[in-house]
Amino acid sequence: MINKTVENAEAALHDIYSNAVVMLGGFGLSGIPENCITAILKKDIDGLTCISNNAGVDDFGIGLMLQKKMVKKMISSYVGENAEFERQLLSGELEVELIPQGTLAERIRAGGAGIPAFFTPAGVGTEIAEGKEIREFEGKLYLMERALKADFSFVKAWKGDTAGNLIYKGTARNFNPMMAAAGKITIAEVEELVPAGELDPNYIHTPGIYVQRIFQGRDYEKRIEQKTIRS
Amino acid sequence: MLDKNQIAQRIAKEVKSGQYINLGIGIPTLVANYIPDNMEVVLQSENGLLGIGPFPTQENVDADLINAGKQTISMVKGSALFSSSESFGMIRGGHVQLTILGAMEVSENGDIANWKIPGKMVKGMGGAMDLVASADHIIVAMQHCSRDGKSKLLKKCHLPITGIKCVNKIVTDLAVLEVLPEGGFRLLERAPGVSVEEIQSRTEGRLVIEGEIPEMQFD
């Protein structure tokens, strides 16, 4: 079996460059590639186009990349909870493309699955339809949306093996599986890395074919945005 | 006039056993508290879960288990987890039968605006555009008027819209209304102590009043 293992995040990101298009998994702060973000922050790069459902918070996740002005453009569905983001957006330092969440997910899925474009009803009649091809199928209107791909995809999984097979936990799966498939170079960080053969093939979420590099992550903070408990 | 919890309580009466339901952030989330125990419904969270349970106990808080509002949650027995593309596949495919969400404005032809106020910080639409474009049955939970007293039930939406001709029913602090296929808000019920005249004066869009309008009943 091909061994995809690298030592750590620094080794995994050795060839990342300025102006790259990068995808980062996660929904809110759940399932974000914490180790890869830390490694990006140590690099002297900028001009990144970041495709991620959210933009982190001021002092965690992609928010930290914004603080260091490494991001030229964000492609997301929801970007609240971030004052620095707001400042850069209003001052024109940061370009933002907002996409309906399901369209974002499907554009990434299409990118990894060799489908250049597809039709969706989301956004018909709204300002996001401007300039897009509209077609009618069975009496209903649909927008044409194009696939998204990345130079690098950073994904976070619960368990992974040396062959790059991944298993996610809970709702931390979210955008990670589609991003794994849509990256030219996909880097997976996992909470538990095991030798090939130890994960049951019946329960693999992301097959290793999509993953070029995998490493055992460490020091996960797994920050919670809104801790709500039963009263 | 109803408070937020009463709006949620009234909406819960629209829920039918056997339904798969997506609840938006805010008042819609509260609806879950009023669904009777003997009713079999499954709550969908668009970040990848069917089977949202109550908030967890302190010991069971898990950063890997949140709802679309990023709150920590639990799972009920028989839950299923999946990716965001699968999640919106089931929404777009019409498998989620009921969507309950908040709004800033609704027009008399069923357009909804709830994602953007020009000139203010734009946070994004999240999954709202996908949900309203695909759900068969959409109920809006909102206040009848904005804080400065302007009607939110309009002839035409002023704010950038989220979806066209999609809202079926609206439950506000004053009334339950149905959007008619030919346009217009048909008044179905009044909040306790609220008169038809008051609802009329606070509704900018065409209000259709037929016969006696009953007061809402709460169990």
Short mmCIF file of C-alpha atoms in Angstrom, two decimals:
data_model
loop_
_atom_site.label_atom_id
_atom_site.label_comp_id
_atom_site.label_asym_id
_atom_site.label_seq_id
_atom_site.Cartn_x
_atom_site.Cartn_y
_atom_site.Cartn_z
CA MET A 1 0.00 0.00 0.00
CA ILE A 2 1.28 3.49 -0.82
CA ASN A 3 2.46 5.27 2.30
CA LYS A 4 1.28 8.90 2.44
CA THR A 5 2.66 9.68 5.89
CA VAL A 6 4.69 12.80 6.56
CA GLU A 7 6.24 13.84 9.86
CA ASN A 8 4.10 16.85 10.73
CA ALA A 9 2.27 19.91 9.41
CA GLU A 10 5.50 21.74 8.53
CA ALA A 11 6.65 18.84 6.34
CA ALA A 12 3.20 18.51 4.78
CA LEU A 13 3.12 22.20 3.82
CA HIS A 14 6.73 22.47 2.58
CA ASP A 15 5.71 23.56 -0.93
CA ILE A 16 2.77 25.90 -0.28
CA TYR A 17 3.15 29.22 -2.06
CA SER A 18 1.74 32.74 -2.24
CA ASN A 19 -1.46 33.27 -4.27
CA ALA A 20 -2.42 29.59 -4.01
CA VAL A 21 -6.09 28.59 -3.94
CA VAL A 22 -6.65 26.65 -0.73
CA MET A 23 -9.63 24.81 0.72
CA LEU A 24 -10.00 24.42 4.48
CA GLY A 25 -12.50 21.97 5.96
CA GLY A 26 -14.75 22.74 8.90
CA PHE A 27 -18.10 24.21 9.87
CA GLY A 28 -17.66 27.04 12.32
CA LEU A 29 -14.69 25.83 14.34
CA SER A 30 -15.77 22.18 14.20
CA GLY A 31 -13.53 19.96 12.07
CA ILE A 32 -11.05 22.67 11.08
CA PRO A 33 -7.45 21.67 10.24
CA GLU A 34 -5.89 23.33 13.29
CA ASN A 35 -2.34 22.04 12.76
CA CYS A 36 -2.25 23.07 9.09
CA ILE A 37 -3.50 26.56 9.95
CA THR A 38 -0.75 26.89 12.56
CA ALA A 39 1.81 25.81 9.95
CA ILE A 40 0.44 28.28 7.35
CA LEU A 41 0.79 31.09 9.91
CA LYS A 42 4.54 30.38 10.15
CA LYS A 43 5.01 30.74 6.38
CA ASP A 44 5.99 33.96 4.64
CA ILE A 45 3.18 33.80 2.11
CA ASP A 46 0.17 35.92 1.18
CA GLY A 47 -2.42 36.46 -1.54
CA LEU A 48 -4.23 33.22 -0.68
CA THR A 49 -7.70 32.51 -1.97
CA CYS A 50 -9.42 30.60 0.85
CA ILE A 51 -12.44 28.42 0.19
CA SER A 52 -14.07 27.55 3.49
CA ASN A 53 -17.66 27.61 4.74
CA ASN A 54 -16.74 30.14 7.45
CA ALA A 55 -13.82 32.44 8.21
CA GLY A 56 -13.05 31.42 11.78
CA VAL A 57 -13.24 33.84 14.69
CA ASP A 58 -10.91 36.74 15.49
CA ASP A 59 -8.36 34.70 17.42
CA PHE A 60 -8.81 31.19 16.06
CA GLY A 61 -8.95 29.32 12.77
CA ILE A 62 -8.86 31.28 9.52
CA GLY A 63 -9.31 34.44 11.62
CA LEU A 64 -5.61 34.15 12.47
CA MET A 65 -4.68 34.05 8.77
CA LEU A 66 -6.74 37.20 8.27
CA GLN A 67 -4.94 38.92 11.15
CA LYS A 68 -1.63 38.24 9.36
CA LYS A 69 -3.08 39.55 6.08
CA MET A 70 -2.33 36.31 4.24
CA VAL A 71 -5.74 36.13 2.58
CA LYS A 72 -6.63 38.01 -0.60
CA LYS A 73 -10.05 36.46 -1.13
CA MET A 74 -12.52 34.45 0.93
CA ILE A 75 -15.11 32.17 -0.70
CA SER A 76 -17.63 31.23 2.00
CA SER A 77 -21.32 30.93 2.85
CA TYR A 78 -21.31 32.68 6.23
CA VAL A 79 -18.64 34.93 7.68
CA GLY A 80 -20.05 36.47 10.88
CA GLU A 81 -18.32 36.36 14.25
CA ASN A 82 -15.15 38.07 13.05
CA ALA A 83 -14.36 41.76 13.62
CA GLU A 84 -11.04 41.77 11.75
CA PHE A 85 -12.78 40.18 8.78
CA GLU A 86 -15.35 42.96 8.82
CA ARG A 87 -12.67 45.65 9.01
CA GLN A 88 -10.70 44.25 6.05
CA LEU A 89 -13.86 43.78 4.00
CA LEU A 90 -15.10 47.34 4.57
CA SER A 91 -11.65 48.82 3.87
CA GLY A 92 -11.40 46.87 0.60
CA GLU A 93 -8.31 44.88 1.66
CA LEU A 94 -10.23 41.63 1.42
CA GLU A 95 -12.35 40.33 -1.43
CA VAL A 96 -15.31 38.15 -0.50
CA GLU A 97 -17.54 35.87 -2.53
CA LEU A 98 -20.60 34.64 -0.65
CA ILE A 99 -22.19 31.45 -1.92
CA PRO A 100 -25.26 29.56 -0.66
CA GLN A 101 -23.99 26.76 1.55
CA GLY A 102 -25.45 23.91 -0.49
CA THR A 103 -24.13 25.43 -3.71
CA LEU A 104 -20.69 25.80 -2.11
CA ALA A 105 -20.73 22.16 -1.00
CA GLU A 106 -21.87 20.96 -4.42
CA ARG A 107 -19.38 23.14 -6.33
CA ILE A 108 -16.58 21.56 -4.31
CA ARG A 109 -18.05 18.08 -4.76
CA ALA A 110 -18.31 18.71 -8.51
CA GLY A 111 -14.69 19.88 -8.58
CA GLY A 112 -13.49 16.60 -7.14
CA ALA A 113 -15.84 14.48 -9.21
CA GLY A 114 -15.03 15.83 -12.69
CA ILE A 115 -18.29 17.69 -13.21
CA PRO A 116 -17.54 21.17 -14.60
CA ALA A 117 -20.93 22.73 -13.83
CA PHE A 118 -24.43 21.87 -12.62
CA PHE A 119 -27.87 23.44 -12.15
CA THR A 120 -29.38 24.31 -8.76
CA PRO A 121 -32.53 26.19 -7.73
CA ALA A 122 -30.74 27.99 -4.87
CA GLY A 123 -30.50 31.72 -5.51
CA VAL A 124 -32.93 31.96 -8.44
CA GLY A 125 -34.45 35.45 -8.44
CA THR A 126 -31.82 36.80 -6.03
CA GLU A 127 -28.74 38.95 -6.57
CA ILE A 128 -26.49 35.89 -6.68
CA ALA A 129 -28.14 34.87 -9.93
CA GLU A 130 -26.81 37.97 -11.69
CA GLY A 131 -24.68 37.06 -14.70
CA LYS A 132 -25.39 33.34 -14.38
CA GLU A 133 -27.05 31.12 -16.95
CA ILE A 134 -30.64 30.29 -16.00
CA ARG A 135 -32.50 27.31 -17.46
CA GLU A 136 -35.89 25.81 -16.95
CA PHE A 137 -36.28 22.09 -16.24
CA GLU A 138 -39.73 20.60 -15.72
CA GLY A 139 -41.26 24.01 -15.12
CA LYS A 140 -38.77 25.20 -12.50
CA LEU A 141 -35.86 27.64 -12.89
CA TYR A 142 -32.28 26.70 -12.08
CA LEU A 143 -28.93 28.52 -12.01
CA MET A 144 -25.79 27.14 -13.56
CA GLU A 145 -22.96 26.93 -11.04
CA ARG A 146 -19.39 25.92 -11.78
CA ALA A 147 -17.07 23.50 -10.02
CA LEU A 148 -14.43 24.66 -7.54
CA LYS A 149 -10.96 23.13 -7.23
CA ALA A 150 -7.94 23.98 -5.10
CA ASP A 151 -4.16 23.89 -5.32
CA PHE A 152 -4.12 22.63 -1.73
CA SER A 153 -6.90 21.17 0.41
CA PHE A 154 -6.47 20.98 4.18
CA VAL A 155 -8.76 18.51 5.86
CA LYS A 156 -9.15 17.26 9.41
CA ALA A 157 -10.32 13.75 10.29
CA TRP A 158 -10.73 11.77 13.49
CA LYS A 159 -8.84 8.67 12.38
CA GLY A 160 -6.68 8.00 9.39
CA ASP A 161 -4.26 5.35 8.17
CA THR A 162 -0.93 5.53 6.39
CA ALA A 163 -2.71 4.89 3.06
CA GLY A 164 -4.65 8.15 3.53
CA ASN A 165 -8.03 6.60 4.32
CA LEU A 166 -10.06 8.83 6.63
CA ILE A 167 -12.88 8.53 9.15
CA TYR A 168 -14.56 11.64 10.56
CA LYS A 169 -16.42 12.07 13.83
CA GLY A 170 -19.79 13.70 14.45
CA THR A 171 -20.60 16.88 12.57
CA ALA A 172 -16.87 17.57 12.17
CA ARG A 173 -17.18 15.79 8.80
CA ASN A 174 -19.04 18.68 7.05
CA PHE A 175 -17.00 20.01 4.10
CA ASN A 176 -13.92 17.83 4.66
CA PRO A 177 -14.78 14.87 2.36
CA MET A 178 -15.57 17.00 -0.71
CA MET A 179 -12.53 19.21 -0.14
CA ALA A 180 -10.29 16.14 0.09
CA ALA A 181 -11.37 15.17 -3.42
CA ALA A 182 -11.18 18.71 -4.87
CA GLY A 183 -7.55 19.45 -3.96
CA LYS A 184 -4.60 18.92 -6.33
CA ILE A 185 -2.60 18.29 -3.17
CA THR A 186 -4.73 17.20 -0.24
CA ILE A 187 -3.18 17.24 3.20
CA ALA A 188 -5.02 15.38 5.94
CA GLU A 189 -4.36 15.83 9.64
CA VAL A 190 -5.83 13.26 11.99
CA GLU A 191 -6.26 12.84 15.71
CA GLU A 192 -5.17 9.21 15.45
CA LEU A 193 -2.94 7.85 12.70
CA VAL A 194 -2.77 4.05 12.40
CA PRO A 195 -0.96 1.63 10.05
CA ALA A 196 -2.81 0.62 6.86
CA GLY A 197 -5.02 -2.37 7.63
CA GLU A 198 -6.17 -1.24 11.05
CA LEU A 199 -9.23 0.71 9.90
CA ASP A 200 -12.20 -1.36 8.77
CA PRO A 201 -12.61 -0.66 5.01
CA ASN A 202 -16.39 -0.81 5.50
CA TYR A 203 -16.29 2.38 7.56
CA ILE A 204 -13.96 4.61 5.52
CA HIS A 205 -15.53 8.00 4.71
CA THR A 206 -12.75 9.37 2.47
CA PRO A 207 -10.79 6.79 0.45
CA GLY A 208 -7.02 7.36 0.47
CA ILE A 209 -6.88 8.03 -3.29
CA TYR A 210 -7.84 11.65 -2.56
CA VAL A 211 -5.14 12.21 0.07
CA GLN A 212 -1.55 12.98 -0.94
CA ARG A 213 -0.12 13.57 2.55
CA ILE A 214 -1.28 12.58 6.00
CA PHE A 215 0.12 13.27 9.46
CA GLN A 216 -0.66 12.72 13.09
CA GLY A 217 -1.95 16.05 14.41
CA ARG A 218 -1.26 17.27 17.92
CA ASP A 219 -2.35 19.67 20.65
CA TYR A 220 -5.90 19.96 19.38
CA GLU A 221 -7.76 22.79 21.05
CA LYS A 222 -11.14 21.98 19.42
CA ARG A 223 -12.60 25.26 20.53
CA ILE A 224 -16.36 25.53 20.95
CA GLU A 225 -18.11 28.66 19.66
CA GLN A 226 -21.36 28.30 21.58
CA LYS A 227 -21.32 25.91 24.48
CA THR A 228 -24.96 25.14 25.23
CA ILE A 229 -25.89 22.66 27.94
CA ARG A 230 -29.07 21.21 29.31
CA SER A 231 -30.48 23.19 32.22
CA MET B 1 -49.14 39.55 21.58
CA LEU B 2 -47.03 36.43 21.64
CA ASP B 3 -43.50 36.22 22.97
CA LYS B 4 -40.84 34.21 21.14
CA ASN B 5 -41.63 31.01 22.99
CA GLN B 6 -45.33 31.31 22.23
CA ILE B 7 -44.60 31.84 18.53
CA ALA B 8 -42.52 28.64 18.67
CA GLN B 9 -45.30 26.87 20.57
CA ARG B 10 -47.87 27.85 17.94
CA ILE B 11 -45.60 26.73 15.08
CA ALA B 12 -45.12 23.35 16.76
CA LYS B 13 -48.81 22.68 16.09
CA GLU B 14 -48.03 22.70 12.35
CA VAL B 15 -45.63 19.79 12.72
CA LYS B 16 -46.87 16.36 11.66
CA SER B 17 -45.69 12.98 12.86
CA GLY B 18 -43.26 11.34 10.45
CA GLN B 19 -41.77 14.57 9.14
CA TYR B 20 -38.10 15.38 8.57
CA ILE B 21 -37.70 19.03 9.57
CA ASN B 22 -35.03 21.72 9.32
CA LEU B 23 -35.19 24.41 11.99
CA GLY B 24 -33.41 27.71 11.41
CA ILE B 25 -31.57 29.80 14.00
CA GLY B 26 -33.52 31.83 16.58
CA ILE B 27 -37.25 31.28 17.23
CA PRO B 28 -37.34 28.21 14.92
CA THR B 29 -34.83 26.41 17.15
CA LEU B 30 -37.27 26.89 20.08
CA VAL B 31 -39.96 24.95 18.18
CA ALA B 32 -38.20 21.70 19.14
CA ASN B 33 -39.13 22.37 22.80
CA TYR B 34 -42.86 22.20 21.97
CA ILE B 35 -43.05 19.11 19.76
CA PRO B 36 -45.07 16.55 21.76
CA ASP B 37 -43.18 13.48 22.97
CA ASN B 38 -45.56 11.11 21.21
CA MET B 39 -44.76 12.63 17.83
CA GLU B 40 -42.10 10.94 15.70
CA VAL B 41 -40.18 13.65 13.86
CA VAL B 42 -36.52 13.91 12.87
CA LEU B 43 -34.69 17.24 13.04
CA GLN B 44 -32.09 17.88 10.36
CA SER B 45 -29.03 20.03 10.91
CA GLU B 46 -27.58 21.17 7.59
CA ASN B 47 -24.00 20.76 8.79
CA GLY B 48 -24.56 17.02 8.58
CA LEU B 49 -26.95 15.38 11.06
CA LEU B 50 -30.39 13.81 11.07
CA GLY B 51 -31.59 13.39 14.63
CA ILE B 52 -30.76 16.51 16.67
CA GLY B 53 -31.30 15.83 20.37
CA PRO B 54 -31.42 18.18 23.35
CA PHE B 55 -28.43 20.23 24.47
CA PRO B 56 -25.85 17.92 26.09
CA THR B 57 -25.12 17.60 29.78
CA GLN B 58 -21.88 19.24 30.92
CA GLU B 59 -20.02 15.87 30.78
CA ASN B 60 -21.23 15.10 27.26
CA VAL B 61 -20.27 18.38 25.57
CA ASP B 62 -18.44 17.49 22.34
CA ALA B 63 -16.75 20.02 20.02
CA ASP B 64 -17.39 17.55 17.18
CA LEU B 65 -21.14 17.67 17.64
CA ILE B 66 -22.79 21.02 16.89
CA ASN B 67 -25.89 22.31 15.12
CA ALA B 68 -25.98 24.79 12.25
CA GLY B 69 -26.05 27.62 14.82
CA LYS B 70 -22.73 26.24 16.15
CA GLN B 71 -24.31 25.28 19.48
CA THR B 72 -23.27 22.02 21.14
CA ILE B 73 -25.99 19.38 20.86
CA SER B 74 -26.67 15.69 21.40
CA MET B 75 -27.99 13.02 19.04
CA VAL B 76 -31.15 10.99 19.47
CA LYS B 77 -31.19 7.20 18.99
CA GLY B 78 -31.17 6.30 15.29
CA SER B 79 -29.30 9.43 14.19
CA ALA B 80 -27.23 9.58 11.01
CA LEU B 81 -24.21 11.74 10.20
CA PHE B 82 -23.11 12.84 6.74
CA SER B 83 -21.22 15.47 4.74
CA SER B 84 -22.43 18.95 3.77
CA SER B 85 -22.96 17.91 0.14
CA GLU B 86 -25.09 14.94 1.20
CA SER B 87 -26.98 17.24 3.56
CA PHE B 88 -27.91 19.73 0.87
CA GLY B 89 -28.56 16.87 -1.51
CA MET B 90 -31.35 15.72 0.80
CA ILE B 91 -32.61 19.31 1.09
CA ARG B 92 -32.49 19.98 -2.67
CA GLY B 93 -33.93 16.55 -3.39
CA GLY B 94 -37.06 17.39 -1.43
CA HIS B 95 -36.53 14.80 1.31
CA VAL B 96 -36.72 17.37 4.11
CA GLN B 97 -40.45 18.07 4.25
CA LEU B 98 -40.70 21.12 6.46
CA THR B 99 -38.44 24.14 6.85
CA ILE B 100 -39.04 26.67 9.61
CA LEU B 101 -36.96 29.82 9.47
CA GLY B 102 -36.82 33.45 10.50
CA ALA B 103 -37.23 36.42 8.15
CA MET B 104 -36.73 40.18 8.00
CA GLU B 105 -39.44 40.60 5.33
CA VAL B 106 -42.01 38.47 3.52
CA SER B 107 -43.95 39.70 0.49
CA GLU B 108 -47.56 38.88 -0.36
CA ASN B 109 -46.44 36.56 -3.18
CA GLY B 110 -44.27 34.53 -0.79
CA ASP B 111 -40.83 36.05 -1.42
CA ILE B 112 -38.58 36.07 1.63
CA ALA B 113 -35.71 38.39 2.61
CA ASN B 114 -33.55 37.30 5.52
CA TRP B 115 -29.87 37.45 4.69
CA LYS B 116 -28.64 40.93 3.94
CA ILE B 117 -29.15 44.55 4.92
CA PRO B 118 -27.34 46.78 2.40
CA GLY B 119 -24.95 49.20 4.03
CA LYS B 120 -24.55 47.00 7.07
CA MET B 121 -22.08 44.17 7.57
CA VAL B 122 -22.95 41.31 5.26
CA LYS B 123 -22.50 37.99 6.98
CA GLY B 124 -23.72 35.67 4.26
CA MET B 125 -26.72 33.54 3.49
CA GLY B 126 -25.48 30.27 4.94
CA GLY B 127 -27.91 27.55 3.90
CA ALA B 128 -31.01 29.75 3.70
CA MET B 129 -31.10 30.15 -0.10
CA ASP B 130 -30.78 26.40 -0.62
CA LEU B 131 -33.49 25.66 1.93
CA VAL B 132 -36.07 28.11 0.61
CA ALA B 133 -35.44 27.12 -3.01
CA SER B 134 -36.15 23.47 -2.33
CA ALA B 135 -38.44 22.83 0.62
CA ASP B 136 -42.04 21.92 -0.16
CA HIS B 137 -43.39 23.55 2.94
CA ILE B 138 -41.89 26.67 4.48
CA ILE B 139 -43.09 28.34 7.66
CA VAL B 140 -41.67 31.72 8.68
CA ALA B 141 -41.37 32.73 12.33
CA MET B 142 -40.95 36.46 12.88
CA GLN B 143 -42.21 39.60 14.56
CA HIS B 144 -45.06 41.24 12.64
CA CYS B 145 -43.29 44.62 12.65
CA SER B 146 -39.68 45.76 12.86
CA ARG B 147 -38.38 47.52 16.00
CA ASP B 148 -39.22 50.89 14.47
CA GLY B 149 -42.81 49.78 13.87
CA LYS B 150 -42.68 49.06 10.13
CA SER B 151 -44.66 46.11 8.81
CA LYS B 152 -42.60 43.09 7.77
CA LEU B 153 -45.48 41.66 5.73
CA LEU B 154 -45.15 43.65 2.55
CA LYS B 155 -46.46 44.06 -0.99
CA LYS B 156 -42.87 43.65 -2.17
CA CYS B 157 -39.66 42.98 -0.24
CA HIS B 158 -37.38 46.01 0.03
CA LEU B 159 -34.33 44.07 1.21
CA PRO B 160 -32.35 41.73 -1.06
CA ILE B 161 -34.39 38.55 -1.28
CA THR B 162 -33.35 35.05 -0.28
CA GLY B 163 -35.91 33.20 -2.39
CA ILE B 164 -38.97 33.79 -4.54
CA LYS B 165 -42.55 32.54 -4.09
CA CYS B 166 -41.62 30.02 -1.44
CA VAL B 167 -43.23 30.93 1.91
CA ASN B 168 -46.43 29.01 2.76
CA LYS B 169 -47.25 30.17 6.25
CA ILE B 170 -46.18 32.91 8.67
CA VAL B 171 -46.53 32.93 12.44
CA THR B 172 -45.91 36.31 14.05
CA ASP B 173 -46.44 37.79 17.49
CA LEU B 174 -49.88 38.95 16.23
CA ALA B 175 -51.22 36.35 13.82
CA VAL B 176 -51.04 33.16 11.79
CA LEU B 177 -51.23 33.86 8.07
CA GLU B 178 -51.16 31.81 4.91
CA VAL B 179 -49.66 33.04 1.64
CA LEU B 180 -52.27 32.52 -1.07
CA PRO B 181 -51.19 31.05 -4.42
CA GLU B 182 -52.66 34.09 -6.19
CA GLY B 183 -50.90 36.45 -3.74
CA GLY B 184 -51.98 37.99 -0.47
CA PHE B 185 -51.85 37.06 3.21
CA ARG B 186 -54.94 35.16 4.36
CA LEU B 187 -55.48 35.75 8.06
CA LEU B 188 -56.05 32.42 9.80
CA GLU B 189 -55.75 33.18 13.51
CA ARG B 190 -55.26 36.12 15.87
CA ALA B 191 -52.98 36.17 18.91
CA PRO B 192 -55.01 36.29 22.14
CA GLY B 193 -56.33 39.82 22.70
CA VAL B 194 -55.23 41.13 19.31
CA SER B 195 -57.96 42.50 17.04
CA VAL B 196 -58.35 42.02 13.30
CA GLU B 197 -58.14 45.81 12.96
CA GLU B 198 -54.76 45.89 14.69
CA ILE B 199 -53.42 43.13 12.41
CA GLN B 200 -54.78 44.99 9.40
CA SER B 201 -53.11 48.24 10.46
CA ARG B 202 -49.77 46.46 10.90
CA THR B 203 -49.84 44.57 7.60
CA GLU B 204 -48.69 46.50 4.54
CA GLY B 205 -49.34 43.71 2.01
CA ARG B 206 -52.83 42.62 0.94
CA LEU B 207 -54.60 41.03 3.90
CA VAL B 208 -57.42 38.65 3.11
CA ILE B 209 -60.02 38.36 5.88
CA GLU B 210 -62.78 35.82 5.43
CA GLY B 211 -65.42 35.28 8.12
CA GLU B 212 -64.72 35.19 11.83
CA ILE B 213 -61.01 34.97 12.64
CA PRO B 214 -60.45 32.72 15.67
CA GLU B 215 -57.96 33.34 18.44
CA MET B 216 -54.99 30.98 18.63
CA GLN B 217 -55.46 28.12 21.02
CA PHE B 218 -52.68 27.04 23.34
CA ASP B 219 -52.87 23.74 25.19
#
